[in-house]
CSV table of C-alpha atoms and ligand atoms in Angstrom, one decimal:
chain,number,residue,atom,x,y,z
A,1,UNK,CA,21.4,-14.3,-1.5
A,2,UNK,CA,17.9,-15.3,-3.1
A,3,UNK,CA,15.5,-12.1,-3.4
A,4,UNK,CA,12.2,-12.0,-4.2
A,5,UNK,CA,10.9,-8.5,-5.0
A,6,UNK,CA,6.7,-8.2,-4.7
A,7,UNK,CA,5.6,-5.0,-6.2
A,8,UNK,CA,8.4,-5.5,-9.2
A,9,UNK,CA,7.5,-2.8,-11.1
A,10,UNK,CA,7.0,0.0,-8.7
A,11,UNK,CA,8.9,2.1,-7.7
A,12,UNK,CA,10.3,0.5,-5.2
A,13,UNK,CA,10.7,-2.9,-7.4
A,14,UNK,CA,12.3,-1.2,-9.9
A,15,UNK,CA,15.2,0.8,-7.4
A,16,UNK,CA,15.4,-2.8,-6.1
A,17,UNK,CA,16.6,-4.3,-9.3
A,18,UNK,CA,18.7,-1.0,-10.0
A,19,UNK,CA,20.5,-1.8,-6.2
A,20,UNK,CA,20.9,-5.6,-7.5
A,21,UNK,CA,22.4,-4.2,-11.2
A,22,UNK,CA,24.4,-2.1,-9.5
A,23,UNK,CA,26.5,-5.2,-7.5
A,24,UNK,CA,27.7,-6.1,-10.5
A,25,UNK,CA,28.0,-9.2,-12.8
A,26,UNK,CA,29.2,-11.1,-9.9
A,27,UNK,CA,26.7,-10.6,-8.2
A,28,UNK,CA,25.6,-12.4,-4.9
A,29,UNK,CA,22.3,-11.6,-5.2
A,30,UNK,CA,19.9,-13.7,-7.2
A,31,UNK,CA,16.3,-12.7,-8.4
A,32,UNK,CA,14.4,-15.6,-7.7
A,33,UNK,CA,10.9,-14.3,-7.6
A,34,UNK,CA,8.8,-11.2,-8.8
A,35,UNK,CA,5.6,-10.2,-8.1
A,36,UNK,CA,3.4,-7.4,-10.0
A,37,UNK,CA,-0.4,-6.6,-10.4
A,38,UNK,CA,-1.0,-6.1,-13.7
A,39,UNK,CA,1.8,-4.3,-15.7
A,40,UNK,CA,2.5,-7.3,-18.5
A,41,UNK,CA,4.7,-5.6,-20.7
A,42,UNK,CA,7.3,-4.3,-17.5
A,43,UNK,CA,7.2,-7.5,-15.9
A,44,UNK,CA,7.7,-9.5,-19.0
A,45,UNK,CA,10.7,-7.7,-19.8
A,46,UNK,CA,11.9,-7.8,-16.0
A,47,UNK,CA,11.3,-12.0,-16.1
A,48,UNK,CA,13.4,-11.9,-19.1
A,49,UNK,CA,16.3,-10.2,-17.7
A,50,UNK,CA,16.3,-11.5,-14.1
A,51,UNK,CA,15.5,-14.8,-15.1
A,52,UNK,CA,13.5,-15.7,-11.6
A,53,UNK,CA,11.5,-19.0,-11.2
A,54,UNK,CA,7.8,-17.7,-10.1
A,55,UNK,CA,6.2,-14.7,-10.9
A,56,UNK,CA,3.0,-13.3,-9.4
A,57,UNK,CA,0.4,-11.4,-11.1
A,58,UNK,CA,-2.2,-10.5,-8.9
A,59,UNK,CA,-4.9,-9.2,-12.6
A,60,UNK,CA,-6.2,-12.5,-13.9
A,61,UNK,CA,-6.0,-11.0,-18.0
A,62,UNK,CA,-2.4,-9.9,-17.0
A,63,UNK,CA,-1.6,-13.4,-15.4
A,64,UNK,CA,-3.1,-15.2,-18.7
A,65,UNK,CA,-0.9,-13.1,-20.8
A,66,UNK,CA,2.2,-13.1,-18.9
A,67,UNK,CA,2.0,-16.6,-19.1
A,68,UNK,CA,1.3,-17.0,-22.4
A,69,UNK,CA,4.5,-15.4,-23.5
A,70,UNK,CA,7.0,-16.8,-21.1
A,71,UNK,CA,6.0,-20.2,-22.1
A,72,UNK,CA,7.3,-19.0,-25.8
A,73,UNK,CA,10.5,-17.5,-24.6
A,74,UNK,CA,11.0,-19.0,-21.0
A,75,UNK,CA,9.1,-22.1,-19.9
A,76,UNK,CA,10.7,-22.6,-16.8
A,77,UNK,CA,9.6,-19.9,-15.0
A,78,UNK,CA,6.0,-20.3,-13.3
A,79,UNK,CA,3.4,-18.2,-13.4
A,80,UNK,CA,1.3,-17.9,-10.5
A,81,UNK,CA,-1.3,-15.7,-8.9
A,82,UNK,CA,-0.5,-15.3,-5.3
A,83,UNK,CA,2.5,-13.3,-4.4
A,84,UNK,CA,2.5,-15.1,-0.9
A,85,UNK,CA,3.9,-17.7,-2.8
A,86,UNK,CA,7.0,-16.1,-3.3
A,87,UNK,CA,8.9,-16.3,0.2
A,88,UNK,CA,8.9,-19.7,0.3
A,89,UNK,CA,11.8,-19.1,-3.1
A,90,UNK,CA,13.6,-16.3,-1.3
A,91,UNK,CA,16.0,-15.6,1.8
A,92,UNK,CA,14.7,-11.9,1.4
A,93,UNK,CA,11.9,-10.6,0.5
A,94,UNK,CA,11.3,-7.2,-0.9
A,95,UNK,CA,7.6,-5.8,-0.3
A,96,UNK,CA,7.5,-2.6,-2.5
A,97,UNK,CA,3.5,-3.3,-3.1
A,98,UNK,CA,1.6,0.2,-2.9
A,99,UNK,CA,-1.4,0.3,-0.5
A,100,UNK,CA,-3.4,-2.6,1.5
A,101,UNK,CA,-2.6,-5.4,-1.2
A,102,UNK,CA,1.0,-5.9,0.6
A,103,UNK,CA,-0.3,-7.1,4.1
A,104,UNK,CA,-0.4,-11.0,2.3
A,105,UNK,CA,3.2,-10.7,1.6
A,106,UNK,CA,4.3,-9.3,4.7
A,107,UNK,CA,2.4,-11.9,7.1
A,108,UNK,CA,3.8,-14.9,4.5
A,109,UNK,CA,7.7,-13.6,4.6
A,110,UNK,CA,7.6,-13.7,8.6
A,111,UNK,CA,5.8,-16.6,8.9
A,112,UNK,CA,8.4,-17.9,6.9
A,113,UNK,CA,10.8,-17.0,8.8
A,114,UNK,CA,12.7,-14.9,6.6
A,115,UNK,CA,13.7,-11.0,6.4
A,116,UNK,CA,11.5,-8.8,5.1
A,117,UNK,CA,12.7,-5.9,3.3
A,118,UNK,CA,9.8,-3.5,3.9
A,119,UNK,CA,8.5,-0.6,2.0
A,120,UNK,CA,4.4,-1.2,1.9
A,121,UNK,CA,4.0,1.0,5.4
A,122,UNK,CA,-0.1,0.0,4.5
A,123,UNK,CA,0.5,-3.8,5.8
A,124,UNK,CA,1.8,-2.7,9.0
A,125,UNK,CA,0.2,0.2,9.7
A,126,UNK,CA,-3.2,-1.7,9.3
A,127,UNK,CA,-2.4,-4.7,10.3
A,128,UNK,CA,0.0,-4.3,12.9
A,129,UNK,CA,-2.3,-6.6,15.7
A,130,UNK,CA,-1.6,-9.4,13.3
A,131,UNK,CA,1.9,-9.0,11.9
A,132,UNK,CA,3.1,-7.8,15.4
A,133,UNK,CA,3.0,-11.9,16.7
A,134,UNK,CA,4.8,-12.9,13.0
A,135,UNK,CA,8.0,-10.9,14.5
A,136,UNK,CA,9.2,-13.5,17.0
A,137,UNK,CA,9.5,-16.4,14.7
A,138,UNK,CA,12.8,-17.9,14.5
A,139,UNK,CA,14.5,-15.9,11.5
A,140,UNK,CA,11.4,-13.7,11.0
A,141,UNK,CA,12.8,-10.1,11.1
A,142,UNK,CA,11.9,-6.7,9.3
A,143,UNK,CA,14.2,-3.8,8.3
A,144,UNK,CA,12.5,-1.0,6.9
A,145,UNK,CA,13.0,0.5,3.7
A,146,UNK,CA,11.5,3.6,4.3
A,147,UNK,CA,14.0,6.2,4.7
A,148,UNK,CA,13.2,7.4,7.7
A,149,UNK,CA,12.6,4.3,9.7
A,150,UNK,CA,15.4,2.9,7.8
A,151,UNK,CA,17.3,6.0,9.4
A,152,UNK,CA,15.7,5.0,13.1
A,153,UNK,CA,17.1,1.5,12.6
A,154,UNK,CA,20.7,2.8,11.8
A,155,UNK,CA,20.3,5.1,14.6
A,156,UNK,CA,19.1,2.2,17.6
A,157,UNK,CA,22.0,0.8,16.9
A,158,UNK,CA,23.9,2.6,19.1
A,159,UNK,CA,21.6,1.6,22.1
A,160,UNK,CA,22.1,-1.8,23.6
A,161,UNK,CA,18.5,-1.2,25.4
A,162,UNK,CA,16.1,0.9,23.7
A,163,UNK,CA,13.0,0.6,26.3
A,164,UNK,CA,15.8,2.1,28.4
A,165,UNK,CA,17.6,4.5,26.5
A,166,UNK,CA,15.5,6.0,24.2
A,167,UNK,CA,13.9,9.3,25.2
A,168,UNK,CA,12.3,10.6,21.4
A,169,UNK,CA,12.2,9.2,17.8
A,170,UNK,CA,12.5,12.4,15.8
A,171,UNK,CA,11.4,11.7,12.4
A,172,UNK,CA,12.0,14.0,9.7
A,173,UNK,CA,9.5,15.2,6.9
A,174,UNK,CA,10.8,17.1,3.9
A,175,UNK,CA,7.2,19.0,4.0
A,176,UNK,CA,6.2,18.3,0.5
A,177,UNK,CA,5.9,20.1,-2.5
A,178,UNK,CA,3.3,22.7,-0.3
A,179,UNK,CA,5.5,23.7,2.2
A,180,UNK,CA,4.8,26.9,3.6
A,181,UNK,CA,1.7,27.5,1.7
A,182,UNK,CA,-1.4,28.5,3.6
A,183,UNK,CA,-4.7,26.0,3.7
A,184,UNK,CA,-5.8,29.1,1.9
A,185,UNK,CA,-3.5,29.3,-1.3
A,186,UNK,CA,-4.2,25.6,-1.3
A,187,UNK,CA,-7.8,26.0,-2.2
A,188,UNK,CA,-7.3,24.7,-6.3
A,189,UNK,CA,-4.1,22.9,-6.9
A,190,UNK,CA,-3.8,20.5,-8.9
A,191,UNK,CA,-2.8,16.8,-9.3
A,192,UNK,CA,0.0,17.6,-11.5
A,193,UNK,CA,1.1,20.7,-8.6
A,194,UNK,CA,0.7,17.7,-5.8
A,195,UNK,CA,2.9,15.1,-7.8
A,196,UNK,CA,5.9,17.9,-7.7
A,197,UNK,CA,8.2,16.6,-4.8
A,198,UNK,CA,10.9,18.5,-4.6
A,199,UNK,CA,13.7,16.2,-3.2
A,200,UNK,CA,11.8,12.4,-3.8
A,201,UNK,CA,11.2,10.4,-6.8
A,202,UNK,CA,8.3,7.9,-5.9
A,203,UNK,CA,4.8,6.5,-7.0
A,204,UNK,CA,1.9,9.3,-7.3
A,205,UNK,CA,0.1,8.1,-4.3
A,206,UNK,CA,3.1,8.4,-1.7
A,207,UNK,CA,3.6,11.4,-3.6
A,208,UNK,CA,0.2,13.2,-2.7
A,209,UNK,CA,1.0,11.3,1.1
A,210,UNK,CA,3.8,13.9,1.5
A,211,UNK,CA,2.2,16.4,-0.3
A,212,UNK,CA,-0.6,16.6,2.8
A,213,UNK,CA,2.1,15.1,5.3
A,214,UNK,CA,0.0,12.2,5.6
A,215,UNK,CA,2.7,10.2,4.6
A,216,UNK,CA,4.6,11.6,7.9
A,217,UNK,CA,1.1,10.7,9.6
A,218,UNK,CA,1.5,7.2,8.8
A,219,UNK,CA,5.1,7.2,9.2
A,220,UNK,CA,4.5,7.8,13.1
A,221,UNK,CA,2.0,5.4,13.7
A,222,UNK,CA,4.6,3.0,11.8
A,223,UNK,CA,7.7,4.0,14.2
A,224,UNK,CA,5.8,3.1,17.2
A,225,UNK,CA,4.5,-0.2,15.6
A,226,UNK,CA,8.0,-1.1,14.2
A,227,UNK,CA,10.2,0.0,17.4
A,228,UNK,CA,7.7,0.2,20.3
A,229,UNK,CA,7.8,3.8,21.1
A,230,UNK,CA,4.9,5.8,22.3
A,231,UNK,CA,2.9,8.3,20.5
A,232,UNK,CA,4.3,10.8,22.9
A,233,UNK,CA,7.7,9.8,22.1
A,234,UNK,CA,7.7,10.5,18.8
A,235,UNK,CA,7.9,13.9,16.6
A,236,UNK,CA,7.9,15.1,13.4
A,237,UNK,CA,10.1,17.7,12.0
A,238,UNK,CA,10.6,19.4,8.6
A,239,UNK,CA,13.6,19.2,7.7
A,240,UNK,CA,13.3,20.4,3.7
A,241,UNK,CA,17.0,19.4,2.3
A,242,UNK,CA,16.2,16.0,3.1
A,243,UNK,CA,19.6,14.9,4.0
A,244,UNK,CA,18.9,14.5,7.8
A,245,UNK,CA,16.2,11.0,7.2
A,246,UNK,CA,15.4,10.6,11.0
A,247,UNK,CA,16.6,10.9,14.1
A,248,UNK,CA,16.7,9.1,17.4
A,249,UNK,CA,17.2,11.3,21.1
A,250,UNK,CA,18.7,9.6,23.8
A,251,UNK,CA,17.7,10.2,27.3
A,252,UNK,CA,21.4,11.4,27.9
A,253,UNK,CA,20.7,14.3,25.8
A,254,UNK,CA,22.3,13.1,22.8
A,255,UNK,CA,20.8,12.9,19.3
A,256,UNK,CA,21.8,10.2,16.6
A,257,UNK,CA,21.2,11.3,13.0
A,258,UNK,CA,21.6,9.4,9.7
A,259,UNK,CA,22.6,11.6,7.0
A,260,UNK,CA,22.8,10.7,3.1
A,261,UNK,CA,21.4,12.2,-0.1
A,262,UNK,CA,17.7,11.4,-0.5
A,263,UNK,CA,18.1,8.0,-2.7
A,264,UNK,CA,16.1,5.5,-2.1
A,265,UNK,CA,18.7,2.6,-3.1
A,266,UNK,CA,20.8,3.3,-0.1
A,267,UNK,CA,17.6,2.0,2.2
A,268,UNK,CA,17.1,-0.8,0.1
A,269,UNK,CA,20.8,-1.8,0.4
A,270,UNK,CA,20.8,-1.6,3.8
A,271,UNK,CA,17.7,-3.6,4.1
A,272,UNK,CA,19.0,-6.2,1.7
A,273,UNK,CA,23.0,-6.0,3.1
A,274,UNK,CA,22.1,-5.7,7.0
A,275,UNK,CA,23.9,-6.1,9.3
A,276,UNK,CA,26.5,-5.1,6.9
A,277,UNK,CA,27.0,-2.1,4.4
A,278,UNK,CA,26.6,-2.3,0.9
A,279,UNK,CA,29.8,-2.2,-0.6
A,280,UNK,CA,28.2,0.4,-3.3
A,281,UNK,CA,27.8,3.7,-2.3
A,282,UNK,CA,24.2,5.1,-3.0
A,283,UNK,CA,24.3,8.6,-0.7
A,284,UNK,CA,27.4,10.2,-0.7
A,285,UNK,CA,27.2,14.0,1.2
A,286,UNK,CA,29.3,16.7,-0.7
A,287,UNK,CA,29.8,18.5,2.6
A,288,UNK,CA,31.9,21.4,0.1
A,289,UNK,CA,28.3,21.7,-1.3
A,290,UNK,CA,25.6,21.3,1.4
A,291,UNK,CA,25.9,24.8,2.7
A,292,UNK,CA,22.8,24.1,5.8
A,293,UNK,CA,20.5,22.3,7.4
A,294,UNK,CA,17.1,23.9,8.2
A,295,UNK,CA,14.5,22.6,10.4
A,296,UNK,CA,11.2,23.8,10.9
A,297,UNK,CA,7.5,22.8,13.3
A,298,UNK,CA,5.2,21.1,11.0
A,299,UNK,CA,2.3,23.5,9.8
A,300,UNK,CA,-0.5,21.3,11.6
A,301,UNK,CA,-3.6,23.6,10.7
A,302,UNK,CA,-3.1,23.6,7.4
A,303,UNK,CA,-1.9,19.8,7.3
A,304,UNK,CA,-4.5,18.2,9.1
A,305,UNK,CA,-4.0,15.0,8.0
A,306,UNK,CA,-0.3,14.2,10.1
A,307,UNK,CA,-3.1,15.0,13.3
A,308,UNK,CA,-6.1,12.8,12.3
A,309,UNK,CA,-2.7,9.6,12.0
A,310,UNK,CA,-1.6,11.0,15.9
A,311,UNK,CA,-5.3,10.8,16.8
A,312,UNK,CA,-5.7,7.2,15.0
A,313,UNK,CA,-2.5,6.1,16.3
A,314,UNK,CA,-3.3,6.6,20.0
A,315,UNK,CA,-7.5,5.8,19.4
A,316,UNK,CA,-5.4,2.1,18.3
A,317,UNK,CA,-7.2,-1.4,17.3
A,318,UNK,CA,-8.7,-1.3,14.1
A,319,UNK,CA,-8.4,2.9,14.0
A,320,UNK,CA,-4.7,3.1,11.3
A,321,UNK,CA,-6.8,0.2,9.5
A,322,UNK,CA,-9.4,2.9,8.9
A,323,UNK,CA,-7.6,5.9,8.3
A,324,UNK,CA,-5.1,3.9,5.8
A,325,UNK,CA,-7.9,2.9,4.4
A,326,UNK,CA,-9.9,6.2,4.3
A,327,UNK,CA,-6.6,7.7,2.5
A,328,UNK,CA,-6.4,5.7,-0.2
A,329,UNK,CA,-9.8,6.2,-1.3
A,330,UNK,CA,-9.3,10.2,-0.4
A,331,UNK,CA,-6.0,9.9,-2.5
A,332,UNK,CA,-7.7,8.0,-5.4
A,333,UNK,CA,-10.4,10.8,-6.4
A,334,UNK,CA,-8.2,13.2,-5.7
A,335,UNK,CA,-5.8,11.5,-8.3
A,336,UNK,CA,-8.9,10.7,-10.9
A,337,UNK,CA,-9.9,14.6,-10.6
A,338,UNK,CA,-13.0,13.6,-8.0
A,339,UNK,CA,-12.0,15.6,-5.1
A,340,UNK,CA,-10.1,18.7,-4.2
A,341,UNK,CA,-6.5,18.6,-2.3
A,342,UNK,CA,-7.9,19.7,0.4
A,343,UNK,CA,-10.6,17.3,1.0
A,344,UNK,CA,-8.7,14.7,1.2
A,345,UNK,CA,-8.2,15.8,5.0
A,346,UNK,CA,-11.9,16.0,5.1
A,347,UNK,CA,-12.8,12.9,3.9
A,348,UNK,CA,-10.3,11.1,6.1
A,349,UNK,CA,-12.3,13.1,9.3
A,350,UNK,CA,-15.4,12.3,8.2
A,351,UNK,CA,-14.8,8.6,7.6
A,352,UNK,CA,-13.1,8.5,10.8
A,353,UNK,CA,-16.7,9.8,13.1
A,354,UNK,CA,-17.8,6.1,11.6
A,355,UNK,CA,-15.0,4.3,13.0
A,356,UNK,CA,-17.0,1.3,15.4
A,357,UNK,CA,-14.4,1.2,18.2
A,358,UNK,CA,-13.1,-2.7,17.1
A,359,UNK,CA,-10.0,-4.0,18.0
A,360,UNK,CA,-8.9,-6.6,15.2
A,361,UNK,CA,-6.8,-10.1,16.0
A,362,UNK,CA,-7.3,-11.9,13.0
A,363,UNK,CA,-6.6,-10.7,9.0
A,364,UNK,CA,-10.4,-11.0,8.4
A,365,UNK,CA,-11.2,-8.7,11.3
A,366,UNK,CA,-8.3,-6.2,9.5
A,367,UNK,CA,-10.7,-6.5,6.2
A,368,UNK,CA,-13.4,-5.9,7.6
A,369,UNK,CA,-11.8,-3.0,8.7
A,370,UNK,CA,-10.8,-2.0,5.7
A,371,UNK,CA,-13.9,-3.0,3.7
A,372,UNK,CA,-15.8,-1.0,6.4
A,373,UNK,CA,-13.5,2.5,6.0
A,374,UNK,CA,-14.0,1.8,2.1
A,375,UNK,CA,-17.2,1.5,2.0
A,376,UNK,CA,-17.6,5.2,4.3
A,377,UNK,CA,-14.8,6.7,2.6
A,378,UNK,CA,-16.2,6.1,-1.0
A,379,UNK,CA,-20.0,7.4,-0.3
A,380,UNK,CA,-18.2,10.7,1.3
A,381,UNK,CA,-15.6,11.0,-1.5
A,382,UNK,CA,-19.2,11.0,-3.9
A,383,UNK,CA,-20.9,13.4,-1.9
A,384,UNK,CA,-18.0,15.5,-1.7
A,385,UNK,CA,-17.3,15.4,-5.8
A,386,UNK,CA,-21.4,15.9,-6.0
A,387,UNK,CA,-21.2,18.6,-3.8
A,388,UNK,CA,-18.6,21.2,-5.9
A,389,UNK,CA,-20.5,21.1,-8.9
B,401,MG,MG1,9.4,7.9,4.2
């Protein structure tokens, strides 16, 4: 099987190729294509292991020097600067880009027909109107690898109707690294207190998503774009082992969980082995050591943000382009030491009283979105940065 991993050295990317290591010599999956933004020396290193035939960089300097030193040490493979490019090489394509950047790859994997192994929730969160169509071309399919959706997948499949069947998507949210605290106690933490998850290794910015249960936010309005469930349909609970990754209610009464050890390799597996397992286990239980379960109500004062992604959700059109996009600018000063934690919820609200009511159908309409929510977010991040000194 030919995979093509966009994002290459993210976290994601980089899980992916330890999934792929881990299948052994033997292996029956080749790496044809990676894609990265601007980290030379990590994709160099990754070109010269995996030996793929394209690779992406988005950062023009990056691209010129990539390709300056695989044409010394491997002058087949071709350097280009569109990671579109790379499902027309691949029978699956990973999409492990972080933020807004990953909707180009996600639209050219369907419209090519081929699987998409999904972890940029950005693309189709913001772009759903467009990517929706994408879905019913011959061979065009995603699986998700996000761990709970990933878990919703596993758990459908014991529904031969879902529209029918289905009475609740209960997705599961470890409740960050702030869990229990009050809005108040959260006043003055820090970037570093933020980037402490307690159960999941990933990037900083999905990181600080969990840590205000944005992440969660944007997980809902993902569920119902990826399985067609209504808003009302779907809940959130903490569940703070995270061993429980999501769960699906039937209108029988029964509940369908998918239980492993919080490790993202096993989604990616799945997404790359579907509809078979991956003969490498990646999520074991030790049921001798899990001693409970717990499960809690999300604290929705003090994390505003999984509201304002319920209230963009249901508001629709171009409203989860806007508060993606309002997030990752919230995210980013927070990260660079603009903004306060708990302004990131601010921001988001505020950028959101600009949102103009449009209902996107092309990508340009889904920029302009995004340009739009930018453009708002950014002067209100300022102000708010001016406004604590
Ligand atoms: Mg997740």
């Amino acid at each position: 099987m030919r995979v093509a991993i966009a994002g290459s050295t993210g976290s994601i990317g980089k899980q992916t190729l330890e999934v792929i290591r881990a299948s052994g010599e033997s292996s029956k999956y080749q790496v044809v294509a990676l894609s990265a933004n601007s980290s030379v020396d990590e994709v160099l290193e990754q070109a010269r292991t995996y030996k793929p035939s394209m690779v992406a960089i988005a950062e023009p300097v990056a691209r010129k020097k990539v390709a300056e030193q695989l044409k010394l040490t491997d002058p087949k493979i071709e350097v280009v600067d569109d990671a579109a490019q790379l499902a027309t090489l691949a029978d699956v394509v990973v999409n492990g880009v972080v933020g807004f950047a990953g909707l180009t790859v996600t639209m050219s994997t369907l419209k090519n027909g081929k699987r998409l192994a999904l972890a940029n929730k950005e693309s189709l969160i913001a772009a759903s109107p467009v990517v929706a169509p994408l879905r019913k071309i011959a061979g065009a399919e995603i699986v998700p690898v996000d761990s709970e959706h990933c878990a919703i997948h596993q758990c459908l499949r014991g529904s031969q109707n879902v529209s029918r069947d289905v009475s609740r998507l209960l997705l599961t949210a470890s409740g960050g690294p702030f869990r229990g605290r009050t809005a108040k106690s959260l006043k003055d933490v820090s970037v570093h207190d933020a980037l402490q998850h307690p159960t999941w290794s990933m990037g900083p910015k999905i990181t600080v998503d969990s840590s205000t249960l944005m992440n969660k936010g944007l997980e809902v309005i993902e569920a119902h774009a990826l399985f067609g469930v209504g808003y009302d349909a779907i809940s959130v609970v903490v569940h703070p082992q995270s061993i429980v990754h999501s769960m699906v209610e039937f209108r029988d009464g029964a509940t369908i969980a998918q239980l492993s050890m919080p490790d993202m390799k096993l989604p990616i597996a799945y997404a790359l082995e579907y509809p078979n397992r991956s003969a490498n286990s990646f999520g074991a239980i030790d049921w001798a050591e899990l001693s409970r379960l717990d499960f809690e109500k999300p604290d929705r004062d003090t994390f505003r943000c999984l509201d304002l992604a319920y209230q963009a959700g249901r508001i629709g059109g171009s409203a989860p382009a806007w508060l993606s996009a309002a997030n990752e600018i919230a995210v980013e000063s927070f990260l660079a030491g603009g903004v306060k934690w708990n302004q990131i919820a601010s921001i988001i609200e505020s950028t959101m009283q600009h949102h103009d009511g449009q209902i996107p159908t092309t990508v340009d309409d889904i920029l302009e979105a995004d340009r739009l929510a930018r453009v708002w977010a950014t002067k209100i991040s300022a102000e708010m940065k001016e406004s604590q000194v």
